[in-house]
PDB file of C-alpha atoms in Angstrom:
ATOM      1  CA  MET A   1      -1.912 -10.051   3.939  1.00 44.00           C
ATOM      2  CA  GLY A   2      -4.901  -9.694   1.675  1.00 50.00           C
ATOM      3  CA  TRP A   3      -3.710  -6.395   0.250  1.00 81.00           C
ATOM      4  CA  LEU A   4      -4.935  -5.107  -3.073  1.00 92.00           C
ATOM      5  CA  GLY A   5      -2.405  -5.078  -5.902  1.00 91.00           C
ATOM      6  CA  ASP A   6       0.113  -2.258  -6.207  1.00 94.00           C
ATOM      7  CA  ASP A   7      -1.522  -1.007  -9.405  1.00 95.00           C
ATOM      8  CA  ARG A   8      -4.792  -0.580  -7.512  1.00 97.00           C
ATOM      9  CA  TYR A   9      -3.053   1.552  -4.870  1.00 97.00           C
ATOM     10  CA  TYR A  10      -1.272   3.693  -7.469  1.00 97.00           C
ATOM     11  CA  ALA A  11      -4.560   4.349  -9.246  1.00 97.00           C
ATOM     12  CA  ALA A  12      -6.479   4.932  -6.005  1.00 98.00           C
ATOM     13  CA  LEU A  13      -3.864   7.329  -4.622  1.00 98.00           C
ATOM     14  CA  GLU A  14      -4.128   9.506  -7.705  1.00 98.00           C
ATOM     15  CA  ALA A  15      -7.935   9.248  -7.911  1.00 98.00           C
ATOM     16  CA  GLU A  16      -8.470   9.965  -4.204  1.00 98.00           C
ATOM     17  CA  THR A  17      -6.121  12.938  -4.354  1.00 98.00           C
ATOM     18  CA  ALA A  18      -7.893  14.301  -7.434  1.00 98.00           C
ATOM     19  CA  GLY A  19     -11.248  13.833  -5.682  1.00 98.00           C
ATOM     20  CA  PHE A  20      -9.919  15.635  -2.621  1.00 98.00           C
ATOM     21  CA  ALA A  21      -8.612  18.496  -4.770  1.00 98.00           C
ATOM     22  CA  GLU A  22     -11.978  18.777  -6.504  1.00 98.00           C
ATOM     23  CA  ALA A  23     -13.891  18.818  -3.211  1.00 98.00           C
ATOM     24  CA  VAL A  24     -11.837  21.652  -1.697  1.00 98.00           C
ATOM     25  CA  HIS A  25     -11.208  23.652  -4.887  1.00 98.00           C
ATOM     26  CA  ASP A  26     -14.036  26.185  -4.597  1.00 97.00           C
ATOM     27  CA  ALA A  27     -14.702  25.839  -0.879  1.00 97.00           C
ATOM     28  CA  ASP A  28     -13.851  28.413   1.759  1.00 97.00           C
ATOM     29  CA  PRO A  29     -10.490  27.300   3.216  1.00 96.00           C
ATOM     30  CA  ALA A  30     -11.661  28.486   6.657  1.00 97.00           C
ATOM     31  CA  ARG A  31     -14.611  26.093   6.608  1.00 98.00           C
ATOM     32  CA  PRO A  32     -14.469  23.702   9.578  1.00 98.00           C
ATOM     33  CA  VAL A  33     -14.171  19.968   8.966  1.00 98.00           C
ATOM     34  CA  PRO A  34     -16.775  18.270  11.199  1.00 97.00           C
ATOM     35  CA  THR A  35     -15.029  14.885  11.076  1.00 96.00           C
ATOM     36  CA  CYS A  36     -11.696  16.526  12.062  1.00 95.00           C
ATOM     37  CA  PRO A  37     -13.037  19.004  14.643  1.00 92.00           C
ATOM     38  CA  ALA A  38      -9.806  20.903  15.235  1.00 92.00           C
ATOM     39  CA  TRP A  39      -9.151  21.502  11.519  1.00 97.00           C
ATOM     40  CA  THR A  40     -10.304  23.779   8.747  1.00 98.00           C
ATOM     41  CA  LEU A  41     -10.313  22.745   5.096  1.00 98.00           C
ATOM     42  CA  ALA A  42      -7.028  24.633   4.672  1.00 97.00           C
ATOM     43  CA  GLN A  43      -5.410  22.625   7.481  1.00 97.00           C
ATOM     44  CA  LEU A  44      -6.797  19.374   6.111  1.00 98.00           C
ATOM     45  CA  THR A  45      -5.529  20.231   2.637  1.00 98.00           C
ATOM     46  CA  GLU A  46      -2.093  21.121   3.946  1.00 96.00           C
ATOM     47  CA  HIS A  47      -2.004  17.844   5.909  1.00 96.00           C
ATOM     48  CA  VAL A  48      -2.768  15.754   2.816  1.00 97.00           C
ATOM     49  CA  GLY A  49      -0.226  17.545   0.619  1.00 97.00           C
ATOM     50  CA  GLN A  50       2.495  17.620   3.270  1.00 96.00           C
ATOM     51  CA  ALA A  51       1.969  13.987   4.303  1.00 95.00           C
ATOM     52  CA  GLN A  52       2.371  12.800   0.729  1.00 97.00           C
ATOM     53  CA  ARG A  53       5.548  14.857   0.345  1.00 97.00           C
ATOM     54  CA  TRP A  54       6.947  13.635   3.662  1.00 96.00           C
ATOM     55  CA  VAL A  55       6.397   9.989   2.705  1.00 97.00           C
ATOM     56  CA  THR A  56       8.047  10.656  -0.658  1.00 97.00           C
ATOM     57  CA  VAL A  57      11.168  11.994   1.060  1.00 96.00           C
ATOM     58  CA  VAL A  58      11.210   9.027   3.469  1.00 95.00           C
ATOM     59  CA  LEU A  59      11.128   6.728   0.430  1.00 96.00           C
ATOM     60  CA  GLU A  60      13.809   8.655  -1.420  1.00 95.00           C
ATOM     61  CA  ARG A  61      16.134   8.705   1.576  1.00 93.00           C
ATOM     62  CA  ARG A  62      15.010   5.336   2.960  1.00 88.00           C
ATOM     63  CA  ALA A  63      15.335   6.848   6.413  1.00 88.00           C
ATOM     64  CA  PRO A  64      13.166   8.673   8.947  1.00 89.00           C
ATOM     65  CA  VAL A  65      12.873  12.366   8.191  1.00 87.00           C
ATOM     66  CA  PRO A  66      11.420  15.005  10.549  1.00 85.00           C
ATOM     67  CA  ASN A  67       8.311  16.658   9.115  1.00 81.00           C
ATOM     68  CA  ALA A  68       9.918  20.067   9.536  1.00 81.00           C
ATOM     69  CA  GLN A  69      12.510  19.172   6.892  1.00 85.00           C
ATOM     70  CA  VAL A  70       9.809  18.610   4.287  1.00 85.00           C
ATOM     71  CA  ARG A  71       7.673  21.718   4.748  1.00 84.00           C
ATOM     72  CA  VAL A  72       6.539  23.161   1.427  1.00 86.00           C
ATOM     73  CA  ARG A  73       4.318  26.201   1.122  1.00 89.00           C
ATOM     74  CA  MET A  74       0.773  25.257   0.103  1.00 94.00           C
ATOM     75  CA  PRO A  75      -0.461  27.492  -2.744  1.00 95.00           C
ATOM     76  CA  GLN A  76      -3.368  29.776  -1.924  1.00 94.00           C
ATOM     77  CA  ASP A  77      -4.775  29.954  -5.456  1.00 97.00           C
ATOM     78  CA  PRO A  78      -7.346  27.134  -5.894  1.00 97.00           C
ATOM     79  CA  ASP A  79      -6.022  26.007  -9.296  1.00 98.00           C
ATOM     80  CA  GLU A  80      -2.406  26.015  -8.085  1.00 97.00           C
ATOM     81  CA  ARG A  81      -3.420  24.218  -4.891  1.00 97.00           C
ATOM     82  CA  SER A  82      -5.205  21.494  -6.867  1.00 97.00           C
ATOM     83  CA  ALA A  83      -2.163  21.064  -9.101  1.00 98.00           C
ATOM     84  CA  TRP A  84       0.054  20.949  -5.979  1.00 97.00           C
ATOM     85  CA  LEU A  85      -2.069  18.154  -4.491  1.00 98.00           C
ATOM     86  CA  VAL A  86      -2.150  16.086  -7.679  1.00 98.00           C
ATOM     87  CA  ALA A  87       1.602  16.547  -8.206  1.00 97.00           C
ATOM     88  CA  GLY A  88       2.289  15.312  -4.669  1.00 97.00           C
ATOM     89  CA  ALA A  89       0.378  12.083  -5.278  1.00 98.00           C
ATOM     90  CA  ARG A  90       2.101  11.513  -8.620  1.00 98.00           C
ATOM     91  CA  ARG A  91       5.527  12.100  -7.086  1.00 97.00           C
ATOM     92  CA  LEU A  92       4.758   9.657  -4.271  1.00 98.00           C
ATOM     93  CA  GLY A  93       3.590   6.991  -6.720  1.00 97.00           C
ATOM     94  CA  GLN A  94       6.701   7.530  -8.801  1.00 98.00           C
ATOM     95  CA  ALA A  95       8.922   7.245  -5.713  1.00 98.00           C
ATOM     96  CA  VAL A  96       7.373   3.871  -4.843  1.00 98.00           C
ATOM     97  CA  ARG A  97       7.807   2.670  -8.422  1.00 97.00           C
ATOM     98  CA  GLU A  98      11.445   3.791  -8.469  1.00 97.00           C
ATOM     99  CA  VAL A  99      12.456   2.097  -5.213  1.00 97.00           C
ATOM    100  CA  GLY A 100      10.105  -0.856  -5.738  1.00 97.00           C
ATOM    101  CA  PRO A 101       7.137  -1.722  -3.502  1.00 96.00           C
ATOM    102  CA  GLN A 102       9.018  -4.585  -1.814  1.00 96.00           C
ATOM    103  CA  THR A 103      12.131  -2.513  -1.080  1.00 96.00           C
ATOM    104  CA  GLU A 104      12.898  -2.102   2.594  1.00 96.00           C
ATOM    105  CA  VAL A 105      12.510   1.454   3.850  1.00 95.00           C
ATOM    106  CA  TRP A 106      12.037   3.039   7.237  1.00 93.00           C
ATOM    107  CA  SER A 107       8.545   2.990   8.723  1.00 90.00           C
ATOM    108  CA  TRP A 108       7.018   3.051  12.173  1.00 84.00           C
ATOM    109  CA  SER A 109       5.045  -0.045  11.245  1.00 86.00           C
ATOM    110  CA  GLN A 110       6.000  -3.689  11.435  1.00 86.00           C
ATOM    111  CA  ASP A 111       6.005  -3.547   7.637  1.00 91.00           C
ATOM    112  CA  HIS A 112       9.168  -1.840   6.414  1.00 93.00           C
ATOM    113  CA  THR A 113       8.463  -1.726   2.695  1.00 95.00           C
ATOM    114  CA  ALA A 114       7.760   1.067   0.246  1.00 97.00           C
ATOM    115  CA  GLY A 115       4.485  -0.741  -0.478  1.00 96.00           C
ATOM    116  CA  PHE A 116       3.419  -0.139   3.129  1.00 95.00           C
ATOM    117  CA  TRP A 117       3.683   3.606   2.541  1.00 96.00           C
ATOM    118  CA  LEU A 118       1.772   3.398  -0.736  1.00 97.00           C
ATOM    119  CA  ARG A 119      -1.088   1.564   0.965  1.00 96.00           C
ATOM    120  CA  ARG A 120      -1.046   3.703   4.139  1.00 95.00           C
ATOM    121  CA  THR A 121      -0.977   7.000   2.261  1.00 96.00           C
ATOM    122  CA  THR A 122      -3.692   5.872  -0.130  1.00 97.00           C
ATOM    123  CA  HIS A 123      -6.003   5.152   2.787  1.00 96.00           C
ATOM    124  CA  ASP A 124      -5.083   8.375   4.595  1.00 96.00           C
ATOM    125  CA  THR A 125      -5.895  10.316   1.431  1.00 98.00           C
ATOM    126  CA  LEU A 126      -9.154   8.406   0.941  1.00 98.00           C
ATOM    127  CA  VAL A 127     -10.325   9.128   4.491  1.00 97.00           C
ATOM    128  CA  HIS A 128      -9.493  12.811   4.128  1.00 98.00           C
ATOM    129  CA  ARG A 129     -11.201  12.991   0.723  1.00 98.00           C
ATOM    130  CA  VAL A 130     -14.333  11.785   2.497  1.00 98.00           C
ATOM    131  CA  ASP A 131     -13.733  14.333   5.296  1.00 98.00           C
ATOM    132  CA  ALA A 132     -13.493  17.117   2.702  1.00 98.00           C
ATOM    133  CA  GLU A 133     -16.581  15.989   0.798  1.00 98.00           C
ATOM    134  CA  LEU A 134     -18.639  15.838   3.972  1.00 98.00           C
ATOM    135  CA  ALA A 135     -17.363  19.270   5.017  1.00 98.00           C
ATOM    136  CA  VAL A 136     -18.562  20.832   1.752  1.00 98.00           C
ATOM    137  CA  GLY A 137     -21.914  19.018   1.812  1.00 97.00           C
ATOM    138  CA  ARG A 138     -21.224  16.402  -0.820  1.00 96.00           C
ATOM    139  CA  GLU A 139     -22.269  12.802  -0.609  1.00 95.00           C
ATOM    140  CA  ALA A 140     -19.181  10.646  -0.097  1.00 96.00           C
ATOM    141  CA  ALA A 141     -18.770   7.145  -1.481  1.00 96.00           C
ATOM    142  CA  VAL A 142     -15.928   4.650  -1.207  1.00 97.00           C
ATOM    143  CA  ASP A 143     -15.211   1.774  -3.581  1.00 96.00           C
ATOM    144  CA  PRO A 144     -16.022  -1.501  -1.770  1.00 96.00           C
ATOM    145  CA  ASP A 145     -12.567  -3.021  -2.308  1.00 96.00           C
ATOM    146  CA  LEU A 146     -10.861   0.060  -0.856  1.00 96.00           C
ATOM    147  CA  ALA A 147     -13.338   0.193   2.024  1.00 96.00           C
ATOM    148  CA  ALA A 148     -12.641  -3.416   3.006  1.00 95.00           C
ATOM    149  CA  ASP A 149      -8.894  -2.942   2.640  1.00 95.00           C
ATOM    150  CA  GLY A 150      -9.127   0.279   4.645  1.00 94.00           C
ATOM    151  CA  VAL A 151     -10.730  -1.577   7.535  1.00 93.00           C
ATOM    152  CA  ALA A 152      -7.910  -4.141   7.421  1.00 90.00           C
ATOM    153  CA  ASP A 153      -5.366  -1.301   7.326  1.00 88.00           C
ATOM    154  CA  LEU A 154      -6.992   0.384  10.318  1.00 88.00           C
ATOM    155  CA  LEU A 155      -6.985  -2.824  12.333  1.00 87.00           C
ATOM    156  CA  ALA A 156      -3.277  -3.292  11.533  1.00 83.00           C
ATOM    157  CA  MET A 157      -2.617   0.275  12.716  1.00 81.00           C
ATOM    158  CA  PHE A 158      -4.092  -0.485  16.146  1.00 79.00           C
ATOM    159  CA  ALA A 159      -1.144  -2.802  16.768  1.00 75.00           C
ATOM    160  CA  VAL A 160       1.428  -0.070  16.124  1.00 73.00           C
ATOM    161  CA  LEU A 161      -0.248   3.157  17.252  1.00 67.00           C
ATOM    162  CA  PRO A 162       1.388   3.152  20.694  1.00 59.00           C
ATOM    163  CA  ARG A 163       4.798   3.044  18.978  1.00 58.00           C
ATOM    164  CA  VAL A 164       3.949   5.875  16.581  1.00 55.00           C
ATOM    165  CA  ASP A 165       3.689   8.285  19.506  1.00 52.00           C
ATOM    166  CA  ASP A 166       7.264   7.412  20.503  1.00 51.00           C
ATOM    167  CA  PHE A 167       8.734   9.068  17.376  1.00 51.00           C
ATOM    168  CA  PRO A 168       9.493  12.757  17.978  1.00 46.00           C
ATOM    169  CA  GLU A 169       8.436  15.249  15.294  1.00 51.00           C
ATOM    170  CA  LEU A 170       7.773  12.651  12.591  1.00 44.00           C
TER     171      LEU A 170
END
C-alpha cells in the first residue's frame, strides 16, 4: 500500500502529539480554530486526546466501542493537559505494539488491522497539530514523507466515508 514503516508512525504519533501539546499549552482555550470553524482550541484538544483514547480501547477490546464509554475528563491546567495528551499517544502506541500492527481488529475501514489505527490516528493528530499551530499564529510545517502518506490516507478515506456515517455514536 505504500505505507511508511510502523516505527515511523510510532515516532510521528508521539512527535505530532507533543507538537500539538506545545502549540496549545499557553494559548487561550476559547480561541477559535479557523480551520475547524465550529471548534475552539479546547474542543480541538479534547478531540485529539479523546480520539487517541477511544482508538486505544478499540484496540484493547478488538471491538467497536461507543465514544461515550471512553470519555475522560480533559485537565484544565496547561501542564497537566500537555501530559494528558502525550500520555494518550504513548498508550495508543503501546496498545498497537502489544496487539501487533498486523492483528485484526474492528475498524470502519476496509483495513481491519491495528496498523490501520496507528496510521489513521497519526494523520488525524498531524492535521490537528497544524490546525492548532495556525490558530495560535505559528507557521506550520509537515515532513514530506508524512505529507505524501497523508494524501494517500485521505484518498483511501474517500472510499469509506459514506460507511463511517452509518455507525451510531462511534
